[in-house]
Tab-separated table of C-alpha atoms and ligand atoms in Angstrom:
chain	number	residue	atom	x	y	z
A	1	MET	CA	66.351	-36.604	66.874
A	2	LYS	CA	64.937	-38.766	69.638
A	3	CYS	CA	62.268	-38.291	72.452
A	4	ARG	CA	63.781	-37.395	75.800
A	5	VAL	CA	61.320	-39.761	77.452
A	6	CYS	CA	61.164	-42.851	75.431
A	7	ARG	CA	64.154	-42.564	72.783
A	8	GLU	CA	61.753	-43.240	69.827
A	9	PRO	CA	61.954	-40.924	66.953
A	10	ALA	CA	60.888	-37.269	67.794
A	11	VAL	CA	58.453	-35.008	66.010
A	12	ILE	CA	59.182	-31.735	67.680
A	13	ASP	CA	62.190	-30.119	69.489
A	14	ILE	CA	61.552	-27.563	72.322
A	15	ARG	CA	64.705	-25.521	72.683
A	16	ARG	CA	63.786	-23.964	75.859
A	17	HIS	CA	63.445	-27.244	77.247
A	18	ASN	CA	66.368	-28.259	75.446
A	19	ALA	CA	64.684	-31.449	74.514
A	20	ASN	CA	62.796	-33.444	71.811
A	21	PHE	CA	59.470	-35.309	71.886
A	22	CYS	CA	57.574	-38.051	70.339
A	23	VAL	CA	53.774	-37.487	69.631
A	24	GLU	CA	52.669	-39.472	72.750
A	25	HIS	CA	55.091	-37.597	74.946
A	26	PHE	CA	54.699	-34.148	73.486
A	27	LEU	CA	50.905	-34.343	74.052
A	28	ARG	CA	51.465	-35.381	77.445
A	29	LEU	CA	53.956	-32.483	78.090
A	30	CYS	CA	51.160	-30.055	76.820
A	31	ARG	CA	48.574	-31.582	79.444
A	32	ASP	CA	51.141	-31.619	81.897
A	33	GLN	CA	52.177	-27.921	81.535
A	34	VAL	CA	48.506	-26.861	81.510
A	35	ALA	CA	48.001	-28.932	84.698
A	36	LYS	CA	51.008	-27.201	86.328
A	37	ALA	CA	49.812	-23.630	85.371
A	38	ILE	CA	46.192	-24.543	86.835
A	39	GLU	CA	47.765	-25.729	90.145
A	40	ASP	CA	50.645	-23.269	90.375
A	41	PHE	CA	48.254	-20.302	90.092
A	42	HIS	CA	45.300	-21.853	91.844
A	43	MET	CA	43.183	-21.196	88.347
A	44	LEU	CA	40.724	-23.831	88.832
A	45	GLU	CA	39.390	-26.656	91.170
A	46	PRO	CA	38.527	-29.994	90.168
A	47	GLY	CA	35.027	-30.174	88.837
A	48	ASP	CA	35.030	-26.443	87.965
A	49	ARG	CA	32.497	-25.555	84.996
A	50	VAL	CA	34.268	-23.197	82.773
A	51	LEU	CA	33.396	-21.265	79.882
A	52	VAL	CA	36.004	-21.153	76.987
A	53	ALA	CA	36.135	-18.093	74.967
A	54	VAL	CA	36.879	-19.680	71.466
A	55	SER	CA	37.800	-17.810	68.352
A	56	GLY	CA	38.560	-20.712	65.966
A	57	GLY	CA	42.143	-20.126	66.139
A	58	LYS	CA	44.744	-22.578	67.474
A	59	ASP	CA	45.061	-21.455	71.065
A	60	SER	CA	41.383	-21.276	71.913
A	61	LEU	CA	40.763	-24.716	70.379
A	62	ALA	CA	43.587	-26.245	72.167
A	63	VAL	CA	42.809	-25.098	75.456
A	64	TRP	CA	39.173	-26.231	75.295
A	65	ASP	CA	40.486	-29.619	74.026
A	66	LEU	CA	43.043	-29.754	76.836
A	67	LEU	CA	40.714	-28.794	79.524
A	68	ARG	CA	38.254	-31.458	78.467
A	69	GLU	CA	41.300	-34.109	78.500
A	70	LEU	CA	42.068	-32.857	81.929
A	71	GLY	CA	38.412	-33.714	83.093
A	72	TYR	CA	36.805	-30.209	83.335
A	73	GLU	CA	33.385	-29.484	82.178
A	74	ALA	CA	34.231	-26.874	79.424
A	75	ASP	CA	31.811	-25.264	77.001
A	76	GLY	CA	32.566	-22.779	74.510
A	77	LEU	CA	31.292	-19.411	73.535
A	78	TYR	CA	32.143	-17.917	70.029
A	79	VAL	CA	31.465	-14.347	69.282
A	80	GLY	CA	30.957	-13.424	65.664
A	81	LEU	CA	32.763	-10.214	65.142
A	82	GLY	CA	31.656	-9.343	61.602
A	83	ILE	CA	35.176	-9.012	60.456
A	84	GLY	CA	34.262	-10.000	56.831
A	85	GLY	CA	35.357	-13.600	55.387
A	86	TYR	CA	37.856	-14.021	58.385
A	87	SER	CA	34.804	-14.237	60.681
A	88	ASP	CA	32.795	-16.385	58.555
A	89	ARG	CA	35.685	-18.903	58.379
A	90	SER	CA	36.388	-18.718	61.942
A	91	GLY	CA	32.755	-19.273	62.930
A	92	GLN	CA	32.728	-22.287	60.568
A	93	ARG	CA	35.569	-23.968	62.019
A	94	THR	CA	34.395	-23.266	65.457
A	95	LYS	CA	31.132	-24.775	65.098
A	96	ALA	CA	32.552	-27.702	63.202
A	97	PHE	CA	34.833	-28.334	65.940
A	98	ALA	CA	32.175	-28.164	68.583
A	99	GLU	CA	29.809	-30.486	66.643
A	100	GLU	CA	32.273	-33.186	65.868
A	101	ARG	CA	32.965	-33.564	69.600
A	102	GLY	CA	29.277	-32.992	70.727
A	103	TRP	CA	30.628	-30.147	73.069
A	104	PRO	CA	28.251	-27.410	73.891
A	105	LEU	CA	29.031	-24.203	71.933
A	106	GLN	CA	27.118	-20.764	72.563
A	107	VAL	CA	27.313	-18.509	69.652
A	108	ILE	CA	26.608	-14.924	69.739
A	109	ASP	CA	26.625	-12.616	66.668
A	110	LEU	CA	27.422	-8.890	67.168
A	111	ARG	CA	25.545	-7.882	63.983
A	112	ASP	CA	22.363	-10.229	64.503
A	113	ASP	CA	22.155	-9.991	68.255
A	114	HIS	CA	23.289	-6.469	68.985
A	115	GLY	CA	23.097	-4.422	65.574
A	116	TYR	CA	26.604	-3.640	64.952
A	117	ASP	CA	30.015	-5.247	64.046
A	118	VAL	CA	33.706	-4.665	64.928
A	119	PRO	CA	34.449	-2.576	61.527
A	120	THR	CA	31.523	-0.328	62.140
A	121	ALA	CA	32.017	0.232	65.696
A	122	ALA	CA	35.686	1.171	64.831
A	123	LYS	CA	34.464	3.842	62.245
A	124	VAL	CA	31.628	5.120	64.753
A	125	THR	CA	34.001	5.632	67.682
A	126	LYS	CA	36.909	6.564	65.491
A	127	ARG	CA	39.311	4.235	67.616
A	128	VAL	CA	41.181	1.239	66.484
A	129	PRO	CA	39.158	-1.989	66.007
A	130	CYS	CA	40.626	-3.880	68.639
A	131	SER	CA	39.351	-1.463	71.109
A	132	ALA	CA	35.563	-2.073	70.392
A	133	CYS	CA	36.212	-5.440	69.836
A	134	GLY	CA	37.956	-6.229	73.162
A	135	LEU	CA	35.318	-4.295	74.951
A	136	SER	CA	32.428	-6.257	73.413
A	137	LYS	CA	34.248	-9.666	73.791
A	138	ARG	CA	34.830	-8.942	77.658
A	139	HIS	CA	31.456	-7.740	78.027
A	140	LEU	CA	29.789	-10.869	76.402
A	141	PHE	CA	32.065	-13.398	77.929
A	142	ASP	CA	31.539	-11.965	81.505
A	143	ARG	CA	27.680	-11.802	80.937
A	144	ALA	CA	27.490	-15.368	79.539
A	145	ALA	CA	29.560	-16.874	82.444
A	146	LEU	CA	27.588	-15.215	85.024
A	147	ASP	CA	24.153	-16.232	83.382
A	148	GLY	CA	25.212	-19.740	82.872
A	149	GLY	CA	26.546	-20.121	86.570
A	150	TYR	CA	30.180	-20.848	84.991
A	151	ASP	CA	33.063	-20.760	87.680
A	152	ALA	CA	35.547	-19.118	85.248
A	153	VAL	CA	35.900	-17.734	81.827
A	154	VAL	CA	39.025	-19.317	80.134
A	155	THR	CA	41.027	-17.553	77.229
A	156	GLY	CA	43.711	-19.119	75.078
A	157	HIS	CA	46.475	-16.597	75.753
A	158	ASN	CA	49.936	-18.436	75.618
A	159	LEU	CA	53.297	-17.639	76.725
A	160	ASP	CA	54.206	-15.693	73.498
A	161	ASP	CA	50.961	-13.480	74.012
A	162	GLU	CA	51.592	-12.506	77.637
A	163	ALA	CA	55.289	-12.073	77.202
A	164	ALA	CA	54.562	-9.429	74.321
A	165	VAL	CA	51.982	-7.815	76.373
A	166	LEU	CA	54.353	-7.579	79.193
A	167	PHE	CA	56.911	-6.341	77.042
A	168	GLY	CA	54.770	-3.464	75.821
A	169	ASN	CA	53.715	-2.573	79.443
A	170	THR	CA	57.334	-2.648	80.559
A	171	LEU	CA	58.501	-0.473	77.851
A	172	ARG	CA	55.992	2.120	78.942
A	173	TRP	CA	56.052	1.196	82.717
A	174	GLU	CA	52.282	0.998	82.787
A	175	ALA	CA	52.160	0.382	86.441
A	176	GLU	CA	48.177	-0.213	86.469
A	177	TYR	CA	48.472	-2.795	83.572
A	178	LEU	CA	51.308	-4.470	85.105
A	179	ALA	CA	49.388	-4.962	88.344
A	180	ARG	CA	46.629	-6.758	86.376
A	181	GLN	CA	48.850	-8.846	83.972
A	182	LEU	CA	48.420	-12.011	86.017
A	183	PRO	CA	47.390	-15.608	84.715
A	184	VAL	CA	44.538	-15.592	87.042
A	185	LEU	CA	42.045	-12.633	87.952
A	186	PRO	CA	39.740	-13.596	90.833
A	187	ALA	CA	36.048	-13.010	90.585
A	188	ARG	CA	34.993	-9.505	91.924
A	189	HIS	CA	31.782	-7.413	92.005
A	190	GLY	CA	29.745	-9.330	89.509
A	191	PHE	CA	32.900	-10.191	87.250
A	192	PRO	CA	33.666	-13.801	86.791
A	193	ARG	CA	37.081	-15.377	87.527
A	194	LYS	CA	39.385	-15.222	84.508
A	195	VAL	CA	42.228	-17.949	83.729
A	196	LYS	CA	44.751	-18.321	81.041
A	197	PRO	CA	45.841	-22.023	81.606
A	198	LEU	CA	48.140	-21.822	78.378
A	199	VAL	CA	50.805	-19.562	79.871
A	200	ARG	CA	53.335	-22.195	80.081
A	201	LEU	CA	53.034	-23.157	76.237
A	202	GLY	CA	54.326	-21.110	73.305
A	203	GLU	CA	52.326	-20.732	70.189
A	204	ARG	CA	54.605	-22.895	68.198
A	205	GLU	CA	53.526	-25.759	70.714
A	206	THR	CA	49.732	-24.820	70.514
A	207	ALA	CA	50.054	-25.049	66.747
A	208	ALA	CA	51.914	-28.507	67.027
A	209	TYR	CA	49.321	-29.603	69.596
A	210	CYS	CA	46.511	-28.849	67.066
A	211	VAL	CA	48.226	-30.482	64.244
A	212	LEU	CA	49.055	-33.868	66.121
A	213	ARG	CA	45.440	-33.773	67.669
A	214	GLY	CA	43.841	-33.365	64.140
A	215	ILE	CA	42.287	-30.058	65.267
A	216	ASP	CA	41.321	-27.896	62.173
A	217	TYR	CA	41.895	-24.390	63.073
A	218	VAL	CA	41.752	-21.036	61.502
A	219	VAL	CA	45.448	-20.236	60.259
A	220	GLU	CA	45.079	-16.786	59.107
A	221	GLU	CA	45.135	-13.808	61.604
A	222	CYS	CA	42.451	-11.346	62.108
A	223	PRO	CA	43.179	-8.722	59.341
A	224	MET	CA	42.487	-5.954	61.817
A	225	ALA	CA	45.663	-6.984	63.565
A	226	ALA	CA	47.874	-5.747	60.890
A	227	GLY	CA	50.211	-3.001	62.153
A	228	ASN	CA	49.308	-3.690	65.687
A	229	LYS	CA	52.108	-2.954	68.178
A	230	HIS	CA	51.609	-6.325	69.805
A	231	LEU	CA	53.014	-8.114	66.812
A	232	GLY	CA	56.069	-5.860	66.522
A	233	TYR	CA	56.682	-6.791	70.279
A	234	LYS	CA	56.310	-10.539	69.286
A	235	GLU	CA	58.816	-10.226	66.648
A	236	ALA	CA	61.389	-8.412	68.789
A	237	LEU	CA	60.966	-11.233	71.393
A	238	ASN	CA	61.245	-13.944	68.874
A	239	ALA	CA	64.641	-12.569	67.873
A	240	ILE	CA	65.631	-12.508	71.368
A	241	GLU	CA	64.515	-16.131	72.077
A	242	ALA	CA	66.208	-17.319	68.874
A	243	ALA	CA	69.488	-15.947	70.165
A	244	SER	CA	68.725	-16.976	73.808
A	245	PRO	CA	66.148	-19.843	74.072
A	246	GLY	CA	64.314	-19.540	77.480
A	247	SER	CA	64.231	-15.777	77.477
A	248	LYS	CA	60.482	-15.393	77.029
A	249	HIS	CA	59.791	-17.926	79.890
A	250	ALA	CA	62.433	-16.282	82.057
A	251	PHE	CA	60.909	-12.717	81.213
A	252	TYR	CA	57.334	-13.752	82.120
A	253	PHE	CA	57.695	-16.054	84.829
A	254	GLY	CA	60.444	-13.755	86.612
A	255	PHE	CA	57.995	-10.886	86.407
A	256	LEU	CA	55.151	-13.044	87.932
A	257	ASP	CA	57.705	-14.211	90.688
A	258	ARG	CA	59.676	-11.124	91.574
A	259	ALA	CA	58.040	-8.006	90.009
A	260	ALA	CA	54.552	-8.400	89.840
A	261	PRO	CA	53.887	-8.162	93.681
A	262	ARG	CA	55.706	-4.920	93.664
A	263	PHE	CA	53.109	-3.433	91.305
A	264	ALA	CA	50.148	-4.936	93.306
A	265	ASP	CA	49.458	-1.343	94.899
A	266	ALA	CA	49.080	0.128	91.549
A	267	ALA	CA	46.136	-1.848	90.747
A	268	PRO	CA	42.933	0.637	90.434
A	269	ALA	CA	40.612	0.257	93.628
A	270	SER	CA	38.826	-2.785	92.238
A	271	GLY	CA	39.479	-5.070	95.050
A	272	GLU	CA	37.413	-5.870	98.096
A	273	GLY	CA	35.491	-2.980	99.486
A	274	GLU	CA	34.636	-1.172	96.225
A	275	VAL	CA	30.951	-0.796	95.303
A	276	LEU	CA	30.156	-0.558	91.656
A	277	GLY	CA	26.890	0.368	90.329
A	278	THR	CA	24.774	-1.443	87.738
A	279	CYS	CA	24.064	-0.676	84.092
A	280	SER	CA	20.510	0.751	83.837
A	281	VAL	CA	20.356	-1.032	80.367
A	282	CYS	CA	21.740	-4.540	80.945
A	283	GLY	CA	22.249	-4.770	84.777
A	284	SER	CA	25.905	-5.504	84.388
A	285	PRO	CA	28.471	-4.169	86.872
A	286	SER	CA	29.198	-0.583	85.788
A	287	THR	CA	30.694	2.602	87.416
A	288	ASN	CA	28.416	4.625	85.142
A	289	ASP	CA	24.712	4.626	84.741
A	290	THR	CA	25.140	2.948	81.339
A	291	CYS	CA	27.835	0.449	80.891
A	292	ALA	CA	30.475	0.942	77.958
A	293	PHE	CA	29.077	-2.073	76.093
A	294	CYS	CA	25.419	-0.590	76.065
A	295	ARG	CA	26.843	2.853	75.134
A	296	LEU	CA	28.473	1.234	72.141
A	297	VAL	CA	25.403	-0.415	71.190
A	298	GLU	CA	23.635	2.877	71.372
A	299	ARG	CA	26.216	4.575	69.232
A	300	THR	CA	26.288	2.325	66.585
A	301	ALA	CA	22.603	1.857	66.167
A	302	GLY	CA	21.550	2.845	62.693
A	303	ALA	CA	25.043	3.376	61.485
A	304	GLN	CA	25.568	2.399	57.893
A	305	PRO	CA	27.704	-0.985	57.950
A	306	VAL	CA	31.326	-0.867	56.854
A	307	VAL	CA	31.832	-3.464	54.070
A	308	LEU	CA	35.340	-5.032	54.036
A	309	THR	CA	37.224	-5.401	50.967
A	310	ALA	CA	40.488	-7.427	50.167
A	311	LYS	CA	41.617	-9.808	52.793
A	312	GLY	CA	38.712	-9.388	55.119
A	313	SER	CA	36.074	-10.467	52.774
A	314	SER	CA	37.924	-12.737	50.348
B	401	LIG	S1	41.017	-7.822	69.105
B	401	LIG	FE1	41.633	-6.846	67.194
B	401	LIG	FE2	41.770	-9.533	67.862
B	401	LIG	FE3	39.487	-8.119	67.764
B	401	LIG	S2	39.978	-6.790	66.033
B	401	LIG	FE4	40.858	-8.658	65.498
B	401	LIG	S3	42.768	-8.462	66.102
B	401	LIG	S4	40.033	-10.164	66.868
B	401	LIG	S5	42.360	-10.867	69.370
B	402	LIG	ZN1	58.369	-40.495	73.678
B	403	LIG	ZN1	24.995	-2.279	79.777
């Protein structure tokens, strides 16, 4: 197995590119793919200050490292979700990563700073944990980006994530979601720009990137993700990809090229012209008097904390 670029021994094969790469040229490929995604979708301008949503997993640490390599002023924000031992370990890895490099990391802890955690919020709201978790993270990342004067919030969604979400939305023809499933969402009405620079890299590549760069990431998945439909869609796509390399890329980028514009009209009226109010508690943009985050804080106040057992707290 030889590197496509230099013919030296290769360390990784990428079937959808029908090529193998040595360490140096694989790392260069990752940087090039991120730079291309940023340019193709007008995600960032040179010199932009960005806030990276870091979880301690491979994708968010890789995207932080890659953006720094590409010369962006990228800081991190970690939100402690209170999901037992998983959150403890994720927080430790994230802090160690930032400290070793001397990169600024802001840490928000849901329990310490807002009086609840994800398992407790799930119990109180009687909804799946990912619902309260997603809402909390979106709110806190938006808020921190605006307060810190950042140009954009960066997330580590990779090609596998985006293809799986697209698969789910397409199975149900969720027109509104399809209209918004783009690698960049422009800033609007008090919400910052959101960008996904890893859409051209699969999760096998982000994992390899971390290993080759010596990035110590949390390998375990969030215990709350078990049974998640998203994982089933990923498995289904992996089976298709194994039989036909390049299918995921064709599915996702074909959608962006040829199908997404047809759904643009299905987006809710959140574009120009719509005037949102502001939350009377925190001042964030909201269509109601109190935003969903502040309502969650209110509902969970004083609730008996849920203690996780087994995997989550081991
Ligand atoms: S949403 Fe759900 Fe993730 Fe939150 S509860 Fe875990 S699996 S961490 S990206
Ligand atoms: Zn090479
Ligand atoms: Zn609020």
